[in-house]
mmCIF file with all atom_site columns, C-alpha atoms in Angstrom:
data_model
loop_
_atom_site.group_PDB
_atom_site.id
_atom_site.type_symbol
_atom_site.label_atom_id
_atom_site.label_alt_id
_atom_site.label_comp_id
_atom_site.label_asym_id
_atom_site.label_entity_id
_atom_site.label_seq_id
_atom_site.pdbx_PDB_ins_code
_atom_site.Cartn_x
_atom_site.Cartn_y
_atom_site.Cartn_z
_atom_site.occupancy
_atom_site.B_iso_or_equiv
_atom_site.pdbx_formal_charge
_atom_site.auth_seq_id
_atom_site.auth_comp_id
_atom_site.auth_asym_id
_atom_site.auth_atom_id
_atom_site.pdbx_PDB_model_num
ATOM 1   C CA . GLN A 1 1   ? -15.802 9.947   29.499 1.00 0.00 ? 1   GLN A CA 1
ATOM 2   C CA . VAL A 1 2   ? -13.436 7.541   27.962 1.00 0.00 ? 2   VAL A CA 1
ATOM 3   C CA . GLN A 1 3   ? -11.045 6.032   30.218 1.00 0.00 ? 3   GLN A CA 1
ATOM 4   C CA . LEU A 1 4   ? -7.865  3.722   29.560 1.00 0.00 ? 4   LEU A CA 1
ATOM 5   C CA . THR A 1 5   ? -6.155  0.939   31.955 1.00 0.00 ? 5   THR A CA 1
ATOM 6   C CA . GLU A 1 6   ? -2.631  -0.371  31.354 1.00 0.00 ? 6   GLU A CA 1
ATOM 7   C CA . SER A 1 7   ? -1.687  -3.392  32.496 1.00 0.00 ? 7   SER A CA 1
ATOM 8   C CA . GLY A 1 8   ? 1.288   -5.861  32.169 1.00 0.00 ? 8   GLY A CA 1
ATOM 9   C CA . GLY A 1 9   ? 3.471   -4.688  33.147 1.00 0.00 ? 9   GLY A CA 1
ATOM 10  C CA . GLY A 1 10  ? 6.706   -5.882  34.988 1.00 0.00 ? 10  GLY A CA 1
ATOM 11  C CA . LEU A 1 11  ? 10.392  -7.117  35.364 1.00 0.00 ? 11  LEU A CA 1
ATOM 12  C CA . VAL A 1 12  ? 11.740  -9.754  33.093 1.00 0.00 ? 12  VAL A CA 1
ATOM 13  C CA . GLN A 1 13  ? 14.781  -10.447 31.323 1.00 0.00 ? 13  GLN A CA 1
ATOM 14  C CA . ALA A 1 14  ? 16.655  -9.887  27.936 1.00 0.00 ? 14  ALA A CA 1
ATOM 15  C CA . GLY A 1 15  ? 15.270  -12.083 25.700 1.00 0.00 ? 15  GLY A CA 1
ATOM 16  C CA . ASP A 1 16  ? 12.122  -12.558 27.352 1.00 0.00 ? 16  ASP A CA 1
ATOM 17  C CA . SER A 1 17  ? 8.065   -12.063 26.094 1.00 0.00 ? 17  SER A CA 1
ATOM 18  C CA . LEU A 1 18  ? 5.080   -9.786  28.483 1.00 0.00 ? 18  LEU A CA 1
ATOM 19  C CA . ARG A 1 19  ? 1.805   -9.190  27.224 1.00 0.00 ? 19  ARG A CA 1
ATOM 20  C CA . LEU A 1 20  ? 0.740   -5.185  27.605 1.00 0.00 ? 20  LEU A CA 1
ATOM 21  C CA . SER A 1 21  ? -2.988  -4.283  28.366 1.00 0.00 ? 21  SER A CA 1
ATOM 22  C CA . CYS A 1 22  ? -5.259  -1.549  28.072 1.00 0.00 ? 22  CYS A CA 1
ATOM 23  C CA . VAL A 1 23  ? -9.263  -1.831  28.957 1.00 0.00 ? 23  VAL A CA 1
ATOM 24  C CA . VAL A 1 24  ? -11.498 0.983   27.138 1.00 0.00 ? 24  VAL A CA 1
ATOM 25  C CA . THR A 1 25  ? -14.070 2.438   28.952 1.00 0.00 ? 25  THR A CA 1
ATOM 26  C CA . ALA A 1 26  ? -15.845 4.208   27.612 1.00 0.00 ? 26  ALA A CA 1
ATOM 27  C CA . ARG A 1 27  ? -20.250 6.130   27.224 1.00 0.00 ? 27  ARG A CA 1
ATOM 28  C CA . SER A 1 28  ? -20.656 5.594   24.059 1.00 0.00 ? 28  SER A CA 1
ATOM 29  C CA . PHE A 1 29  ? -19.112 3.510   20.450 1.00 0.00 ? 29  PHE A CA 1
ATOM 30  C CA . ILE A 1 30  ? -14.821 3.128   20.830 1.00 0.00 ? 30  ILE A CA 1
ATOM 31  C CA . SER A 1 31  ? -13.943 3.717   17.742 1.00 0.00 ? 31  SER A CA 1
ATOM 32  C CA . GLY A 1 32  ? -10.401 5.195   15.802 1.00 0.00 ? 32  GLY A CA 1
ATOM 33  C CA . ASN A 1 33  ? -7.887  3.915   16.311 1.00 0.00 ? 33  ASN A CA 1
ATOM 34  C CA . MET A 1 34  ? -5.452  2.467   19.856 1.00 0.00 ? 34  MET A CA 1
ATOM 35  C CA . GLY A 1 35  ? -1.574  3.507   19.689 1.00 0.00 ? 35  GLY A CA 1
ATOM 36  C CA . TRP A 1 36  ? 1.521   2.265   22.164 1.00 0.00 ? 36  TRP A CA 1
ATOM 37  C CA . PHE A 1 37  ? 3.650   4.819   22.670 1.00 0.00 ? 37  PHE A CA 1
ATOM 38  C CA . ARG A 1 38  ? 6.806   4.696   25.468 1.00 0.00 ? 38  ARG A CA 1
ATOM 39  C CA . GLN A 1 39  ? 8.912   7.132   27.547 1.00 0.00 ? 39  GLN A CA 1
ATOM 40  C CA . ALA A 1 40  ? 11.695  6.087   29.515 1.00 0.00 ? 40  ALA A CA 1
ATOM 41  C CA . PRO A 1 41  ? 13.700  8.441   32.269 1.00 0.00 ? 41  PRO A CA 1
ATOM 42  C CA . GLY A 1 42  ? 15.250  11.587  29.955 1.00 0.00 ? 42  GLY A CA 1
ATOM 43  C CA . LYS A 1 43  ? 13.240  10.855  26.346 1.00 0.00 ? 43  LYS A CA 1
ATOM 44  C CA . GLU A 1 44  ? 10.455  11.837  24.764 1.00 0.00 ? 44  GLU A CA 1
ATOM 45  C CA . ARG A 1 45  ? 7.239   9.869   24.202 1.00 0.00 ? 45  ARG A CA 1
ATOM 46  C CA . GLU A 1 46  ? 7.627   7.659   20.988 1.00 0.00 ? 46  GLU A CA 1
ATOM 47  C CA . PHE A 1 47  ? 5.421   5.901   18.572 1.00 0.00 ? 47  PHE A CA 1
ATOM 48  C CA . VAL A 1 48  ? 5.491   2.138   18.969 1.00 0.00 ? 48  VAL A CA 1
ATOM 49  C CA . GLY A 1 49  ? 2.171   1.388   17.029 1.00 0.00 ? 49  GLY A CA 1
ATOM 50  C CA . ARG A 1 50  ? -1.559  1.449   16.853 1.00 0.00 ? 50  ARG A CA 1
ATOM 51  C CA . ILE A 1 51  ? -4.179  -0.035  15.382 1.00 0.00 ? 51  ILE A CA 1
ATOM 52  C CA . LYS A 1 52  ? -7.275  0.228   14.345 1.00 0.00 ? 52  LYS A CA 1
ATOM 53  C CA . TRP A 1 53  ? -10.866 -0.621  15.972 1.00 0.00 ? 53  TRP A CA 1
ATOM 54  C CA . SER A 1 54  ? -12.934 -1.906  13.273 1.00 0.00 ? 54  SER A CA 1
ATOM 55  C CA . SER A 1 55  ? -10.878 -3.097  10.736 1.00 0.00 ? 55  SER A CA 1
ATOM 56  C CA . GLY A 1 56  ? -7.513  -4.172  13.284 1.00 0.00 ? 56  GLY A CA 1
ATOM 57  C CA . GLN A 1 57  ? -4.842  -3.208  10.695 1.00 0.00 ? 57  GLN A CA 1
ATOM 58  C CA . ALA A 1 58  ? -1.949  -2.354  12.012 1.00 0.00 ? 58  ALA A CA 1
ATOM 59  C CA . TRP A 1 59  ? 0.870   -0.099  11.916 1.00 0.00 ? 59  TRP A CA 1
ATOM 60  C CA . TYR A 1 60  ? 4.231   -0.145  14.026 1.00 0.00 ? 60  TYR A CA 1
ATOM 61  C CA . ALA A 1 61  ? 8.068   2.248   14.859 1.00 0.00 ? 61  ALA A CA 1
ATOM 62  C CA . ASP A 1 62  ? 10.148  0.480   12.747 1.00 0.00 ? 62  ASP A CA 1
ATOM 63  C CA . PHE A 1 63  ? 12.322  -0.289  15.462 1.00 0.00 ? 63  PHE A CA 1
ATOM 64  C CA . VAL A 1 64  ? 9.522   -2.895  17.046 1.00 0.00 ? 64  VAL A CA 1
ATOM 65  C CA . LYS A 1 65  ? 8.740   -4.805  14.186 1.00 0.00 ? 65  LYS A CA 1
ATOM 66  C CA . GLY A 1 66  ? 8.433   -8.667  14.515 1.00 0.00 ? 66  GLY A CA 1
ATOM 67  C CA . ARG A 1 67  ? 9.010   -8.404  17.141 1.00 0.00 ? 67  ARG A CA 1
ATOM 68  C CA . PHE A 1 68  ? 5.832   -6.263  18.550 1.00 0.00 ? 68  PHE A CA 1
ATOM 69  C CA . THR A 1 69  ? 2.370   -7.295  17.351 1.00 0.00 ? 69  THR A CA 1
ATOM 70  C CA . VAL A 1 70  ? -0.795  -5.434  18.378 1.00 0.00 ? 70  VAL A CA 1
ATOM 71  C CA . SER A 1 71  ? -4.085  -6.529  18.974 1.00 0.00 ? 71  SER A CA 1
ATOM 72  C CA . ARG A 1 72  ? -7.966  -5.685  20.217 1.00 0.00 ? 72  ARG A CA 1
ATOM 73  C CA . ASP A 1 73  ? -10.166 -8.243  21.130 1.00 0.00 ? 73  ASP A CA 1
ATOM 74  C CA . ASN A 1 74  ? -13.350 -6.288  20.806 1.00 0.00 ? 74  ASN A CA 1
ATOM 75  C CA . ALA A 1 75  ? -16.140 -7.774  22.357 1.00 0.00 ? 75  ALA A CA 1
ATOM 76  C CA . LYS A 1 76  ? -13.765 -7.370  25.615 1.00 0.00 ? 76  LYS A CA 1
ATOM 77  C CA . ASN A 1 77  ? -12.339 -3.396  25.003 1.00 0.00 ? 77  ASN A CA 1
ATOM 78  C CA . THR A 1 78  ? -9.318  -4.441  25.323 1.00 0.00 ? 78  THR A CA 1
ATOM 79  C CA . VAL A 1 79  ? -6.579  -4.175  23.373 1.00 0.00 ? 79  VAL A CA 1
ATOM 80  C CA . PHE A 1 80  ? -3.246  -5.619  23.392 1.00 0.00 ? 80  PHE A CA 1
ATOM 81  C CA . LEU A 1 81  ? 0.618   -5.367  23.042 1.00 0.00 ? 81  LEU A CA 1
ATOM 82  C CA . GLU A 1 82  ? 2.448   -8.364  22.632 1.00 0.00 ? 82  GLU A CA 1
ATOM 83  C CA . MET A 1 83  ? 5.993   -8.424  23.351 1.00 0.00 ? 83  MET A CA 1
ATOM 84  C CA . ASN A 1 84  ? 8.708   -10.584 22.352 1.00 0.00 ? 84  ASN A CA 1
ATOM 85  C CA . ASN A 1 85  ? 12.836  -11.102 22.561 1.00 0.00 ? 85  ASN A CA 1
ATOM 86  C CA . LEU A 1 86  ? 12.228  -7.561  24.579 1.00 0.00 ? 86  LEU A CA 1
ATOM 87  C CA . LYS A 1 87  ? 15.729  -5.452  25.130 1.00 0.00 ? 87  LYS A CA 1
ATOM 88  C CA . PRO A 1 88  ? 17.145  -3.636  27.960 1.00 0.00 ? 88  PRO A CA 1
ATOM 89  C CA . GLU A 1 89  ? 16.499  -0.294  25.620 1.00 0.00 ? 89  GLU A CA 1
ATOM 90  C CA . ASP A 1 90  ? 13.434  -1.637  25.299 1.00 0.00 ? 90  ASP A CA 1
ATOM 91  C CA . THR A 1 91  ? 13.525  -0.698  28.985 1.00 0.00 ? 91  THR A CA 1
ATOM 92  C CA . ALA A 1 92  ? 9.802   2.507   29.462 1.00 0.00 ? 92  ALA A CA 1
ATOM 93  C CA . THR A 1 93  ? 6.669   3.323   30.855 1.00 0.00 ? 93  THR A CA 1
ATOM 94  C CA . TYR A 1 94  ? 4.276   2.202   28.361 1.00 0.00 ? 94  TYR A CA 1
ATOM 95  C CA . TYR A 1 95  ? 1.109   3.801   26.945 1.00 0.00 ? 95  TYR A CA 1
ATOM 96  C CA . CYS A 1 96  ? -1.424  3.508   25.917 1.00 0.00 ? 96  CYS A CA 1
ATOM 97  C CA . ALA A 1 97  ? -3.658  6.328   23.516 1.00 0.00 ? 97  ALA A CA 1
ATOM 98  C CA . MET A 1 98  ? -6.643  6.714   21.745 1.00 0.00 ? 98  MET A CA 1
ATOM 99  C CA . ASP A 1 99  ? -6.995  8.414   18.868 1.00 0.00 ? 99  ASP A CA 1
ATOM 100 C CA . THR A 1 100 ? -11.212 9.087   17.638 1.00 0.00 ? 100 THR A CA 1
ATOM 101 C CA . ALA A 1 101 ? -10.746 10.943  14.466 1.00 0.00 ? 101 ALA A CA 1
ATOM 102 C CA . SER A 1 102 ? -8.377  8.497   12.471 1.00 0.00 ? 102 SER A CA 1
ATOM 103 C CA . HIS A 1 103 ? -5.340  10.096  11.909 1.00 0.00 ? 103 HIS A CA 1
ATOM 104 C CA . THR A 1 104 ? -3.753  9.391   8.677  1.00 0.00 ? 104 THR A CA 1
ATOM 105 C CA . VAL A 1 105 ? -1.236  12.180  9.478  1.00 0.00 ? 105 VAL A CA 1
ATOM 106 C CA . ASP A 1 106 ? 1.352   12.351  11.769 1.00 0.00 ? 106 ASP A CA 1
ATOM 107 C CA . TYR A 1 107 ? -0.382  9.476   14.072 1.00 0.00 ? 107 TYR A CA 1
ATOM 108 C CA . VAL A 1 108 ? 3.083   8.578   15.721 1.00 0.00 ? 108 VAL A CA 1
ATOM 109 C CA . ARG A 1 109 ? 2.506   11.980  17.200 1.00 0.00 ? 109 ARG A CA 1
ATOM 110 C CA . PRO A 1 110 ? 1.334   11.713  20.293 1.00 0.00 ? 110 PRO A CA 1
ATOM 111 C CA . GLU A 1 111 ? -1.001  15.512  20.028 1.00 0.00 ? 111 GLU A CA 1
ATOM 112 C CA . LYS A 1 112 ? -3.038  12.989  17.020 1.00 0.00 ? 112 LYS A CA 1
ATOM 113 C CA . TYR A 1 113 ? -3.607  11.501  20.867 1.00 0.00 ? 113 TYR A CA 1
ATOM 114 C CA . GLU A 1 114 ? -6.962  12.544  22.720 1.00 0.00 ? 114 GLU A CA 1
ATOM 115 C CA . TYR A 1 115 ? -6.889  10.264  25.933 1.00 0.00 ? 115 TYR A CA 1
ATOM 116 C CA . TRP A 1 116 ? -3.927  8.551   27.038 1.00 0.00 ? 116 TRP A CA 1
ATOM 117 C CA . GLY A 1 117 ? -4.242  5.760   30.524 1.00 0.00 ? 117 GLY A CA 1
ATOM 118 C CA . ARG A 1 118 ? -1.740  6.399   32.537 1.00 0.00 ? 118 ARG A CA 1
ATOM 119 C CA . GLY A 1 119 ? 1.047   3.902   32.258 1.00 0.00 ? 119 GLY A CA 1
ATOM 120 C CA . THR A 1 120 ? 2.976   1.020   32.817 1.00 0.00 ? 120 THR A CA 1
ATOM 121 C CA . GLN A 1 121 ? 6.273   -0.306  33.515 1.00 0.00 ? 121 GLN A CA 1
ATOM 122 C CA . VAL A 1 122 ? 8.254   -3.176  31.958 1.00 0.00 ? 122 VAL A CA 1
ATOM 123 C CA . THR A 1 123 ? 12.173  -3.157  32.308 1.00 0.00 ? 123 THR A CA 1
ATOM 124 C CA . VAL A 1 124 ? 13.979  -5.483  30.744 1.00 0.00 ? 124 VAL A CA 1
ATOM 125 C CA . SER A 1 125 ? 17.320  -6.658  32.468 1.00 0.00 ? 125 SER A CA 1
ATOM 126 C CA . SER A 1 126 ? 20.692  -7.579  30.371 1.00 0.00 ? 126 SER A CA 1
#
């Protein structure tokens, strides 16, 4: 059984920063990759970034490179999404997800992730 709990969302102004957290609760050893996705109203869920639990290697969607950073604290079973220079188009519900199989192909697809949190809302005003 795996539970993911996001926090840290809120209402900010354009240019501000936010740090989202995702706490992983699991009965067994945590492995694989953790992803961050977002979904705006009326749009499909889209990949933001992911990180490998063991190495900390991270991958990003092109539209967030240089602004967002994914990191993890293995001791606290927590993954973070640091978001800088936020834009109104970043407004969405942000979700963390776990890919225990560590897919190397199509890892941007939500269906590759078995476990999901309930999401945290990020609203960026102009």
